[in-house]
Amino acid sequence: MLHIDPFAATDVEYAAVVAVNHALYADDDSNVEEMRHYDSSRNPDYLYQRYVLRWDDDIAGYGMLYVPYWAYVPGRYSLYIAVHPTYQRRGIGSAFYDFALEQLAQQEEAVSVVHAHTRSETPH
């Protein structure tokens, strides 16, 4: 069963997010320290929410909802979903997408654009 939980920034959750990235992208060289540094140095004035996507007791993936601070436009949001290949095709990504849209509906800044992307090696 799927649970969507706010990212708690524990060692276990950071390691799981990095493991998902490595499983999805052969060229990914991210690591826990790099991710922690990014999280500690990003501008807190802009929305940035990361969630872990749990399937039963396992972290099956993660999702992010954020304002792209490097190209700020009021009402523009970005959405990122990453599901480990072992857990794909179970509706996890779709459930997070719906959840993220619900979260966006609660933002003060009215939504004008939601940007999402994929890479060619993970088209679904």
mmCIF file with all atom_site columns, C-alpha atoms in Angstrom, residues 9-113:
data_model
loop_
_atom_site.group_PDB
_atom_site.id
_atom_site.type_symbol
_atom_site.label_atom_id
_atom_site.label_alt_id
_atom_site.label_comp_id
_atom_site.label_asym_id
_atom_site.label_entity_id
_atom_site.label_seq_id
_atom_site.pdbx_PDB_ins_code
_atom_site.Cartn_x
_atom_site.Cartn_y
_atom_site.Cartn_z
_atom_site.occupancy
_atom_site.B_iso_or_equiv
_atom_site.pdbx_formal_charge
_atom_site.auth_seq_id
_atom_site.auth_comp_id
_atom_site.auth_asym_id
_atom_site.auth_atom_id
_atom_site.pdbx_PDB_model_num
ATOM 1   C CA . ALA A 1 9   ? 15.998 14.244 6.039   1.00 0.00 ? 9   ALA A CA 1
ATOM 2   C CA . THR A 1 10  ? 17.209 11.162 7.891   1.00 0.00 ? 10  THR A CA 1
ATOM 3   C CA . ASP A 1 11  ? 20.267 9.198  6.805   1.00 0.00 ? 11  ASP A CA 1
ATOM 4   C CA . VAL A 1 12  ? 17.970 6.365  5.696   1.00 0.00 ? 12  VAL A CA 1
ATOM 5   C CA . GLU A 1 13  ? 15.812 8.647  3.555   1.00 0.00 ? 13  GLU A CA 1
ATOM 6   C CA . TYR A 1 14  ? 18.755 10.420 1.941   1.00 0.00 ? 14  TYR A CA 1
ATOM 7   C CA . ALA A 1 15  ? 20.356 7.060  1.127   1.00 0.00 ? 15  ALA A CA 1
ATOM 8   C CA . ALA A 1 16  ? 17.083 5.783  -0.336  1.00 0.00 ? 16  ALA A CA 1
ATOM 9   C CA . VAL A 1 17  ? 16.670 8.844  -2.576  1.00 0.00 ? 17  VAL A CA 1
ATOM 10  C CA . VAL A 1 18  ? 20.228 8.455  -3.849  1.00 0.00 ? 18  VAL A CA 1
ATOM 11  C CA . ALA A 1 19  ? 19.612 4.732  -4.447  1.00 0.00 ? 19  ALA A CA 1
ATOM 12  C CA . VAL A 1 20  ? 16.516 5.536  -6.512  1.00 0.00 ? 20  VAL A CA 1
ATOM 13  C CA . ASN A 1 21  ? 18.526 8.005  -8.617  1.00 0.00 ? 21  ASN A CA 1
ATOM 14  C CA . HIS A 1 22  ? 21.276 5.451  -9.198  1.00 0.00 ? 22  HIS A CA 1
ATOM 15  C CA . ALA A 1 23  ? 18.753 2.762  -10.166 1.00 0.00 ? 23  ALA A CA 1
ATOM 16  C CA . LEU A 1 24  ? 17.052 5.070  -12.662 1.00 0.00 ? 24  LEU A CA 1
ATOM 17  C CA . TYR A 1 25  ? 19.996 6.835  -14.247 1.00 0.00 ? 25  TYR A CA 1
ATOM 18  C CA . ALA A 1 26  ? 23.240 5.057  -15.127 1.00 0.00 ? 26  ALA A CA 1
ATOM 19  C CA . ASP A 1 27  ? 25.095 8.383  -15.286 1.00 0.00 ? 27  ASP A CA 1
ATOM 20  C CA . ASP A 1 28  ? 23.889 9.634  -11.887 1.00 0.00 ? 28  ASP A CA 1
ATOM 21  C CA . ASP A 1 29  ? 26.737 10.265 -9.483  1.00 0.00 ? 29  ASP A CA 1
ATOM 22  C CA . SER A 1 30  ? 24.761 11.971 -6.722  1.00 0.00 ? 30  SER A CA 1
ATOM 23  C CA . ASN A 1 31  ? 25.538 11.155 -3.121  1.00 0.00 ? 31  ASN A CA 1
ATOM 24  C CA . VAL A 1 32  ? 24.103 11.823 0.316   1.00 0.00 ? 32  VAL A CA 1
ATOM 25  C CA . GLU A 1 33  ? 26.612 14.543 1.208   1.00 0.00 ? 33  GLU A CA 1
ATOM 26  C CA . GLU A 1 34  ? 25.934 16.452 -1.999  1.00 0.00 ? 34  GLU A CA 1
ATOM 27  C CA . MET A 1 35  ? 22.186 16.239 -1.482  1.00 0.00 ? 35  MET A CA 1
ATOM 28  C CA . ARG A 1 36  ? 22.470 17.399 2.137   1.00 0.00 ? 36  ARG A CA 1
ATOM 29  C CA . HIS A 1 37  ? 24.596 20.342 1.006   1.00 0.00 ? 37  HIS A CA 1
ATOM 30  C CA . TYR A 1 38  ? 22.039 21.318 -1.614  1.00 0.00 ? 38  TYR A CA 1
ATOM 31  C CA . ASP A 1 39  ? 19.225 21.113 0.918   1.00 0.00 ? 39  ASP A CA 1
ATOM 32  C CA . SER A 1 40  ? 21.091 23.248 3.441   1.00 0.00 ? 40  SER A CA 1
ATOM 33  C CA . SER A 1 41  ? 22.034 25.928 0.912   1.00 0.00 ? 41  SER A CA 1
ATOM 34  C CA . ARG A 1 42  ? 18.858 26.408 -1.127  1.00 0.00 ? 42  ARG A CA 1
ATOM 35  C CA . ASN A 1 43  ? 16.864 29.600 -0.739  1.00 0.00 ? 43  ASN A CA 1
ATOM 36  C CA . PRO A 1 44  ? 14.087 29.042 1.831   1.00 0.00 ? 44  PRO A CA 1
ATOM 37  C CA . ASP A 1 45  ? 12.010 31.849 0.307   1.00 0.00 ? 45  ASP A CA 1
ATOM 38  C CA . TYR A 1 46  ? 10.945 29.531 -2.511  1.00 0.00 ? 46  TYR A CA 1
ATOM 39  C CA . LEU A 1 47  ? 8.709  26.491 -2.180  1.00 0.00 ? 47  LEU A CA 1
ATOM 40  C CA . TYR A 1 48  ? 10.665 23.242 -2.082  1.00 0.00 ? 48  TYR A CA 1
ATOM 41  C CA . GLN A 1 49  ? 9.003  20.099 -0.789  1.00 0.00 ? 49  GLN A CA 1
ATOM 42  C CA . ARG A 1 50  ? 10.372 16.585 -1.079  1.00 0.00 ? 50  ARG A CA 1
ATOM 43  C CA . TYR A 1 51  ? 8.316  13.522 -0.240  1.00 0.00 ? 51  TYR A CA 1
ATOM 44  C CA . VAL A 1 52  ? 9.171  9.855  0.129   1.00 0.00 ? 52  VAL A CA 1
ATOM 45  C CA . LEU A 1 53  ? 6.879  7.409  -1.611  1.00 0.00 ? 53  LEU A CA 1
ATOM 46  C CA . ARG A 1 54  ? 6.546  4.321  0.559   1.00 0.00 ? 54  ARG A CA 1
ATOM 47  C CA . TRP A 1 55  ? 5.210  1.028  -0.673  1.00 0.00 ? 55  TRP A CA 1
ATOM 48  C CA . ASP A 1 56  ? 4.409  -0.886 2.487   1.00 0.00 ? 56  ASP A CA 1
ATOM 49  C CA . ASP A 1 57  ? 7.600  -0.444 4.526   1.00 0.00 ? 57  ASP A CA 1
ATOM 50  C CA . ASP A 1 58  ? 9.959  0.238  1.607   1.00 0.00 ? 58  ASP A CA 1
ATOM 51  C CA . ILE A 1 59  ? 10.905 3.595  0.121   1.00 0.00 ? 59  ILE A CA 1
ATOM 52  C CA . ALA A 1 60  ? 9.855  3.009  -3.468  1.00 0.00 ? 60  ALA A CA 1
ATOM 53  C CA . GLY A 1 61  ? 10.639 6.483  -4.728  1.00 0.00 ? 61  GLY A CA 1
ATOM 54  C CA . TYR A 1 62  ? 10.386 10.169 -4.043  1.00 0.00 ? 62  TYR A CA 1
ATOM 55  C CA . GLY A 1 63  ? 8.741  13.239 -5.405  1.00 0.00 ? 63  GLY A CA 1
ATOM 56  C CA . MET A 1 64  ? 9.483  16.942 -5.304  1.00 0.00 ? 64  MET A CA 1
ATOM 57  C CA . LEU A 1 65  ? 7.333  19.991 -5.703  1.00 0.00 ? 65  LEU A CA 1
ATOM 58  C CA . TYR A 1 66  ? 9.149  23.302 -6.003  1.00 0.00 ? 66  TYR A CA 1
ATOM 59  C CA . VAL A 1 67  ? 9.395  26.780 -7.438  1.00 0.00 ? 67  VAL A CA 1
ATOM 60  C CA . PRO A 1 68  ? 12.293 27.011 -9.908  1.00 0.00 ? 68  PRO A CA 1
ATOM 61  C CA . TYR A 1 69  ? 14.138 29.852 -8.183  1.00 0.00 ? 69  TYR A CA 1
ATOM 62  C CA . TRP A 1 70  ? 16.659 30.190 -11.028 1.00 0.00 ? 70  TRP A CA 1
ATOM 63  C CA . ALA A 1 71  ? 13.879 31.256 -13.417 1.00 0.00 ? 71  ALA A CA 1
ATOM 64  C CA . TYR A 1 72  ? 11.227 32.624 -11.098 1.00 0.00 ? 72  TYR A CA 1
ATOM 65  C CA . VAL A 1 73  ? 7.866  33.446 -12.607 1.00 0.00 ? 73  VAL A CA 1
ATOM 66  C CA . PRO A 1 74  ? 4.876  33.871 -10.289 1.00 0.00 ? 74  PRO A CA 1
ATOM 67  C CA . GLY A 1 75  ? 2.642  30.812 -10.525 1.00 0.00 ? 75  GLY A CA 1
ATOM 68  C CA . ARG A 1 76  ? 5.271  28.573 -12.128 1.00 0.00 ? 76  ARG A CA 1
ATOM 69  C CA . TYR A 1 77  ? 5.945  25.316 -10.316 1.00 0.00 ? 77  TYR A CA 1
ATOM 70  C CA . SER A 1 78  ? 7.973  22.223 -11.086 1.00 0.00 ? 78  SER A CA 1
ATOM 71  C CA . LEU A 1 79  ? 7.173  18.655 -10.270 1.00 0.00 ? 79  LEU A CA 1
ATOM 72  C CA . TYR A 1 80  ? 9.595  15.742 -10.188 1.00 0.00 ? 80  TYR A CA 1
ATOM 73  C CA . ILE A 1 81  ? 8.715  12.093 -9.637  1.00 0.00 ? 81  ILE A CA 1
ATOM 74  C CA . ALA A 1 82  ? 11.209 9.236  -9.339  1.00 0.00 ? 82  ALA A CA 1
ATOM 75  C CA . VAL A 1 83  ? 10.075 5.662  -8.724  1.00 0.00 ? 83  VAL A CA 1
ATOM 76  C CA . HIS A 1 84  ? 12.560 2.808  -8.369  1.00 0.00 ? 84  HIS A CA 1
ATOM 77  C CA . PRO A 1 85  ? 12.239 0.376  -11.310 1.00 0.00 ? 85  PRO A CA 1
ATOM 78  C CA . THR A 1 86  ? 11.226 -2.436 -8.941  1.00 0.00 ? 86  THR A CA 1
ATOM 79  C CA . TYR A 1 87  ? 8.114  -0.477 -7.968  1.00 0.00 ? 87  TYR A CA 1
ATOM 80  C CA . GLN A 1 88  ? 7.101  1.030  -11.285 1.00 0.00 ? 88  GLN A CA 1
ATOM 81  C CA . ARG A 1 89  ? 3.731  0.339  -12.900 1.00 0.00 ? 89  ARG A CA 1
ATOM 82  C CA . ARG A 1 90  ? 1.885  0.254  -9.572  1.00 0.00 ? 90  ARG A CA 1
ATOM 83  C CA . GLY A 1 91  ? 0.366  3.730  -9.809  1.00 0.00 ? 91  GLY A CA 1
ATOM 84  C CA . ILE A 1 92  ? 2.891  5.296  -7.435  1.00 0.00 ? 92  ILE A CA 1
ATOM 85  C CA . GLY A 1 93  ? 3.945  8.093  -9.776  1.00 0.00 ? 93  GLY A CA 1
ATOM 86  C CA . SER A 1 94  ? 0.353  8.832  -10.759 1.00 0.00 ? 94  SER A CA 1
ATOM 87  C CA . ALA A 1 95  ? -0.696 8.974  -7.108  1.00 0.00 ? 95  ALA A CA 1
ATOM 88  C CA . PHE A 1 96  ? 2.087  11.429 -6.325  1.00 0.00 ? 96  PHE A CA 1
ATOM 89  C CA . TYR A 1 97  ? 1.128  13.543 -9.334  1.00 0.00 ? 97  TYR A CA 1
ATOM 90  C CA . ASP A 1 98  ? -2.441 13.819 -8.029  1.00 0.00 ? 98  ASP A CA 1
ATOM 91  C CA . PHE A 1 99  ? -1.156 14.536 -4.518  1.00 0.00 ? 99  PHE A CA 1
ATOM 92  C CA . ALA A 1 100 ? 1.159  17.264 -5.831  1.00 0.00 ? 100 ALA A CA 1
ATOM 93  C CA . LEU A 1 101 ? -1.679 18.968 -7.694  1.00 0.00 ? 101 LEU A CA 1
ATOM 94  C CA . GLU A 1 102 ? -3.691 18.981 -4.467  1.00 0.00 ? 102 GLU A CA 1
ATOM 95  C CA . GLN A 1 103 ? -0.729 20.579 -2.680  1.00 0.00 ? 103 GLN A CA 1
ATOM 96  C CA . LEU A 1 104 ? -0.402 23.206 -5.406  1.00 0.00 ? 104 LEU A CA 1
ATOM 97  C CA . ALA A 1 105 ? -4.062 24.117 -5.069  1.00 0.00 ? 105 ALA A CA 1
ATOM 98  C CA . GLN A 1 106 ? -3.258 25.223 -1.506  1.00 0.00 ? 106 GLN A CA 1
ATOM 99  C CA . GLN A 1 107 ? -0.430 27.596 -2.471  1.00 0.00 ? 107 GLN A CA 1
ATOM 100 C CA . GLU A 1 108 ? -0.887 31.351 -2.105  1.00 0.00 ? 108 GLU A CA 1
ATOM 101 C CA . GLU A 1 109 ? 0.467  31.963 -5.605  1.00 0.00 ? 109 GLU A CA 1
ATOM 102 C CA . ALA A 1 110 ? -2.132 30.796 -8.133  1.00 0.00 ? 110 ALA A CA 1
ATOM 103 C CA . VAL A 1 111 ? -0.852 28.082 -10.442 1.00 0.00 ? 111 VAL A CA 1
ATOM 104 C CA . SER A 1 112 ? -0.260 29.164 -14.025 1.00 0.00 ? 112 SER A CA 1
ATOM 105 C CA . VAL A 1 113 ? 2.239  26.493 -15.144 1.00 0.00 ? 113 VAL A CA 1
#
